[in-house]
CSV table of C-alpha atoms in Angstrom, one decimal:
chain,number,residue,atom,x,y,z
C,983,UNK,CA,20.3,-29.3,50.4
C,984,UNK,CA,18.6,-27.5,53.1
C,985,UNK,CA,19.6,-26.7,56.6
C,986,UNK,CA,17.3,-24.9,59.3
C,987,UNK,CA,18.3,-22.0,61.0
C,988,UNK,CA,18.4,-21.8,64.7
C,989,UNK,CA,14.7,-21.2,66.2
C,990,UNK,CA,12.8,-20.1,63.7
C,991,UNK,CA,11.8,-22.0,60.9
C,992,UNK,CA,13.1,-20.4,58.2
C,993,UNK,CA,14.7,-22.4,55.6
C,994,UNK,CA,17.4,-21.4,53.9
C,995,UNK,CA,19.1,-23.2,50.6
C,996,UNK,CA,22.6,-23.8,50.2
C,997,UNK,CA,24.4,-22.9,47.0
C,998,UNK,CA,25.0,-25.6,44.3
C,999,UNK,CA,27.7,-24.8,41.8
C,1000,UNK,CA,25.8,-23.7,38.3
C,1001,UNK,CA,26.8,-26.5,36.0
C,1002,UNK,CA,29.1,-25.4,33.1
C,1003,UNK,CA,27.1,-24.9,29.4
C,1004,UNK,CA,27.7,-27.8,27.7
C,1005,UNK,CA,27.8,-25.8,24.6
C,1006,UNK,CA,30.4,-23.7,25.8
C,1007,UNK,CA,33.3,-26.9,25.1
C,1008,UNK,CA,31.9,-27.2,21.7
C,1009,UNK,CA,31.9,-23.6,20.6
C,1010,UNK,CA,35.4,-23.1,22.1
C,1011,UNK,CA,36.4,-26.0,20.2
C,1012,UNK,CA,35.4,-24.8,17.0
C,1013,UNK,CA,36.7,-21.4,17.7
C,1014,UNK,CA,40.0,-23.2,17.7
C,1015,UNK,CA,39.5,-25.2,14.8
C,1016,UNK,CA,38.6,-22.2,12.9
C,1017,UNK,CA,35.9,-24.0,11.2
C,1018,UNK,CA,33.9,-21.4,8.7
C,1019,UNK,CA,30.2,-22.2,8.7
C,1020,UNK,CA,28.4,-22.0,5.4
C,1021,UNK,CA,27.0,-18.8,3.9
C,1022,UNK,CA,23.0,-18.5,4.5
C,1023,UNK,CA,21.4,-18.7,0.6
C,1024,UNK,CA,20.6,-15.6,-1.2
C,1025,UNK,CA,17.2,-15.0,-0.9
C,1026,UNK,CA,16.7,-13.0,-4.4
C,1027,UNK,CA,18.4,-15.4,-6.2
C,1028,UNK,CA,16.3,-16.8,-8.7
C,1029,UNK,CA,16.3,-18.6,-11.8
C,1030,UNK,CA,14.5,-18.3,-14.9
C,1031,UNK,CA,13.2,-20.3,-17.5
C,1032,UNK,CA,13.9,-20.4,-20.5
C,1033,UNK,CA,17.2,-19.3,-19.3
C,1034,UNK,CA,18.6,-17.7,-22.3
C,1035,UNK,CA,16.7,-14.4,-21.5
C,1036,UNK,CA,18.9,-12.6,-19.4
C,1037,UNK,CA,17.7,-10.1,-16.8
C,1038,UNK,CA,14.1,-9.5,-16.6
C,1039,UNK,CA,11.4,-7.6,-14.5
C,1040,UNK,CA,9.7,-10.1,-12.7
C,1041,UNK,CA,7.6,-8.1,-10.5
C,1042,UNK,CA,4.5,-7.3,-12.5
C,1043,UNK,CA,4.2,-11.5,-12.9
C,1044,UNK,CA,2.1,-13.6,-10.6
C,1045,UNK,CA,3.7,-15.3,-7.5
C,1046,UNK,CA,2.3,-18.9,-6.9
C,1047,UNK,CA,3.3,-20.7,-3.4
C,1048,UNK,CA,3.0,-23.8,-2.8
C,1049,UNK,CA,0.7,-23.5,-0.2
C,1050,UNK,CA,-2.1,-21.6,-2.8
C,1051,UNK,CA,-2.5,-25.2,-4.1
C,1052,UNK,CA,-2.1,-27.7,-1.0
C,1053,UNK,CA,-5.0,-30.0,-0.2
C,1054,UNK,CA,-4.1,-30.2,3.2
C,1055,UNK,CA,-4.1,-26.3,3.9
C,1056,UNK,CA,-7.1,-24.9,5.1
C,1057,UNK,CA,-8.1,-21.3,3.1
C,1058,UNK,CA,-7.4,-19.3,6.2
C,1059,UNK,CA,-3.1,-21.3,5.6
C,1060,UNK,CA,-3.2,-20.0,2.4
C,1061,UNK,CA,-5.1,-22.5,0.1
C,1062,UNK,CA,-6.6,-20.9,-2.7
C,1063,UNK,CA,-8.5,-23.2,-4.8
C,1064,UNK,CA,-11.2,-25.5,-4.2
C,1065,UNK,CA,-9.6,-29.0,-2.6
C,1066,UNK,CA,-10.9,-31.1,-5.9
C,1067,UNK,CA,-8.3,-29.4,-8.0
C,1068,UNK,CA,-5.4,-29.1,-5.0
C,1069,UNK,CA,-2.8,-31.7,-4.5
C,1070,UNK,CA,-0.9,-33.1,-2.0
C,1071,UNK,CA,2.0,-31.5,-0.8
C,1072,UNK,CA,3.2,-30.1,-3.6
C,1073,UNK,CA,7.1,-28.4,-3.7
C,1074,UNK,CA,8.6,-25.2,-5.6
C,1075,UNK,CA,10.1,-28.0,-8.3
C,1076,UNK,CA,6.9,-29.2,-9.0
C,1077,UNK,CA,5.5,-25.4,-9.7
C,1078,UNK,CA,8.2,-25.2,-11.9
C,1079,UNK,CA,7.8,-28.4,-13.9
C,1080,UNK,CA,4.0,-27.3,-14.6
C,1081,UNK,CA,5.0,-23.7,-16.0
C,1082,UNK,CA,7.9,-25.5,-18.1
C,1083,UNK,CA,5.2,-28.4,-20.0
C,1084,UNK,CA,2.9,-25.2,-20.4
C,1085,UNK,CA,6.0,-23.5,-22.0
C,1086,UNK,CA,5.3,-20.5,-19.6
C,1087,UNK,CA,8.3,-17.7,-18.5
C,1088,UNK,CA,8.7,-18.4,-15.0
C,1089,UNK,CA,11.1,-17.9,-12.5
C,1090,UNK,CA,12.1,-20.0,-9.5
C,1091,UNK,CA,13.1,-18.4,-6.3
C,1092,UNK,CA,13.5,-21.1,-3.9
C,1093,UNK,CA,14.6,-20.1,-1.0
C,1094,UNK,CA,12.0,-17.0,-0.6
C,1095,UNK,CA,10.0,-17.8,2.7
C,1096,UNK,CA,6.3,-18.4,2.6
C,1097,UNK,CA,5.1,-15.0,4.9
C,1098,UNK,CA,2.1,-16.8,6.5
C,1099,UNK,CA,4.7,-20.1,7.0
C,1100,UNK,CA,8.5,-18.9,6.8
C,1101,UNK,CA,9.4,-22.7,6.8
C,1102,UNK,CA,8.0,-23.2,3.9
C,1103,UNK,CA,10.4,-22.2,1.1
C,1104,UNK,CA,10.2,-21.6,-2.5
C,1105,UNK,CA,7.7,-19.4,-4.9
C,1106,UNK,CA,7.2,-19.2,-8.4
C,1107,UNK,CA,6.6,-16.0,-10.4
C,1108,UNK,CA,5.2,-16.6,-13.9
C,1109,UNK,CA,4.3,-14.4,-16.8
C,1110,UNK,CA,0.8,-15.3,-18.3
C,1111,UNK,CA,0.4,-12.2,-20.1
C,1112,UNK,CA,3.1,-11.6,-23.1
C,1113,UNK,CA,4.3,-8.3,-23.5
C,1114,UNK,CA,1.9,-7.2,-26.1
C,1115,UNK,CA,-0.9,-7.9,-23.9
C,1116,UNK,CA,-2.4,-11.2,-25.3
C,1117,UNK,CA,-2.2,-14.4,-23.0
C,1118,UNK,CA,1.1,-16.4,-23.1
C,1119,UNK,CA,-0.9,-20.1,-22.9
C,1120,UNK,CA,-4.5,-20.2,-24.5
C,1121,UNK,CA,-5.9,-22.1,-21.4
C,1122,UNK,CA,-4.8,-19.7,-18.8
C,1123,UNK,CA,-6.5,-16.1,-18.5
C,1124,UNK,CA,-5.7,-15.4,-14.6
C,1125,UNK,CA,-3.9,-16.4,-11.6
C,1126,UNK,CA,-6.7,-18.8,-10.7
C,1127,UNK,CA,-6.9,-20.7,-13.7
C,1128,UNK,CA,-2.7,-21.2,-13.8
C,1129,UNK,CA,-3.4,-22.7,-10.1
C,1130,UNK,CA,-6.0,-25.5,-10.9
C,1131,UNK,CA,-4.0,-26.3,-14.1
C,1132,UNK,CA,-0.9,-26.5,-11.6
C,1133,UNK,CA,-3.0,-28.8,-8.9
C,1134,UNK,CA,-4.3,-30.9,-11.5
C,1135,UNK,CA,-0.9,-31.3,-13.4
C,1136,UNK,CA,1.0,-31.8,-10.6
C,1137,UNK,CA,-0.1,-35.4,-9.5
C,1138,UNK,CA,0.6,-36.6,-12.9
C,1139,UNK,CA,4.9,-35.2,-12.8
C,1140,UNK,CA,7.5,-38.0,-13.3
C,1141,UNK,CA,9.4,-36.0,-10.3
C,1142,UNK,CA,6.5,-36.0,-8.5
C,1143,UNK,CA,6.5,-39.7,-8.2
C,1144,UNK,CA,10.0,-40.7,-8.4
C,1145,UNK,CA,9.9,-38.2,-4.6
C,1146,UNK,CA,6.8,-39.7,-3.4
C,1147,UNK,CA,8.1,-43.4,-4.1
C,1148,UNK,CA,11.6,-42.3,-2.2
C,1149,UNK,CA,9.7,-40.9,0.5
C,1150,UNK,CA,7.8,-44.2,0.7
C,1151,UNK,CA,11.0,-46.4,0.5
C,1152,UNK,CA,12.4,-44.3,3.4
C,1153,UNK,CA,9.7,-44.8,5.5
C,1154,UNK,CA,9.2,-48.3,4.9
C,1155,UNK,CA,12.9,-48.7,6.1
C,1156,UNK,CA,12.7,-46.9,8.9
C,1157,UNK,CA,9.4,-49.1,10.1
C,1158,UNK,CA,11.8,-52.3,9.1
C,1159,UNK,CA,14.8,-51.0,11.1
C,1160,UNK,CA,12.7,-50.2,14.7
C,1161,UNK,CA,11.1,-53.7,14.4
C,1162,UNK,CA,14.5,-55.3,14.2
C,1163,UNK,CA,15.2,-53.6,17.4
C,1164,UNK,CA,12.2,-54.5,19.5
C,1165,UNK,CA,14.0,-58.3,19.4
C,1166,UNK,CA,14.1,-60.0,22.6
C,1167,UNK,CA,12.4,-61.6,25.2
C,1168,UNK,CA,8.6,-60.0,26.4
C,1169,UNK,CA,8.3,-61.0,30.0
C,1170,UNK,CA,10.4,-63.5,32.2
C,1171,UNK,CA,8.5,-65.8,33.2
């Protein structure tokens, strides 16, 4: 690829041809297709429970993440109770589940994006005060007290396990299905 140039020894390099993007084919090819992608999700869509209730003004209720109740978040990601009342992983579904045993007004956004994590989606805004003032659950006087109810709750959701044990399964298959592959002779002798 190089070549030296008379006397001196300067080098010089000769130009290679820019290889084509292989993206290029693909998008052109789906340009001719005309293949529509999806639409992105609405991010203010939500959905409230009990749903009979129409619009409401969610705004002045609390927001719960599920990163205020993760074990394995560290308080500076967003964990806001101690770790002996936090739970594993928890999702937006399980949030929800806890408000609707405690027959609290919630709604479900699930596709708003944690700020501190944008990957992580999902938040819950629940109303712990009814609208005369008094508390809508006996147990629950603040934020901080719905969020230890929620991480001790959680652990104990049907849906909670049924996803664990599928998660489990998957995992246990995938392990299965790169040992069938390492078959074969080890050395040659």
């Amino acid at each position: 690829n190089y070549k030296k140039m008379g006397k001196s020894n300067r080098v010089v390099m000769k130009q290679q041809k820019q290889p084509q993007n292989p993206m290029a084919a693909m998008m052109k090819s789906l340009e001719e297709e005309n293949l529509e992608l999806p639409p992105l999700p609405d991010k203010t869509q939500s959905y409230l429970w009990p749903g009979n209730q129409g619009v409401m003004n969610t705004l002045s209720w609390i927001t719960v993440w599920p990163n205020y109740i993760d074990k394995g978040k560290k308080n500076s990601e967003g964990r806001r109770i101690p770790k002996k009342f936090a739970c594993d992983i928890p999702i937006v579904i399980e949030l929800s589940a806890v408000c609707q045993t405690l027959n609290l007004w919630h709604a479900l956004e699930p596709f708003k994006g944690y700020p501190r994590e944008p990957y992580v989606l999902g938040r819950v805004r629940v109303r712990i005060f009814l609208p005369d003032g008094s508390l809508a659950h006996p147990e629950i006087s603040n934020k901080n007290d719905l969020l230890k109810k929620m991480g001790t709750m959680i652990p104990s959701l049907k849906i909670r396990k049924e996803r664990l044990e599928a998660i489990k399964a998957d995992e246990k298959s995938k392990k299965e299905g790169n040992q069938s592959k390492k078959k074969g002779k080890k050395g040659k002798s």
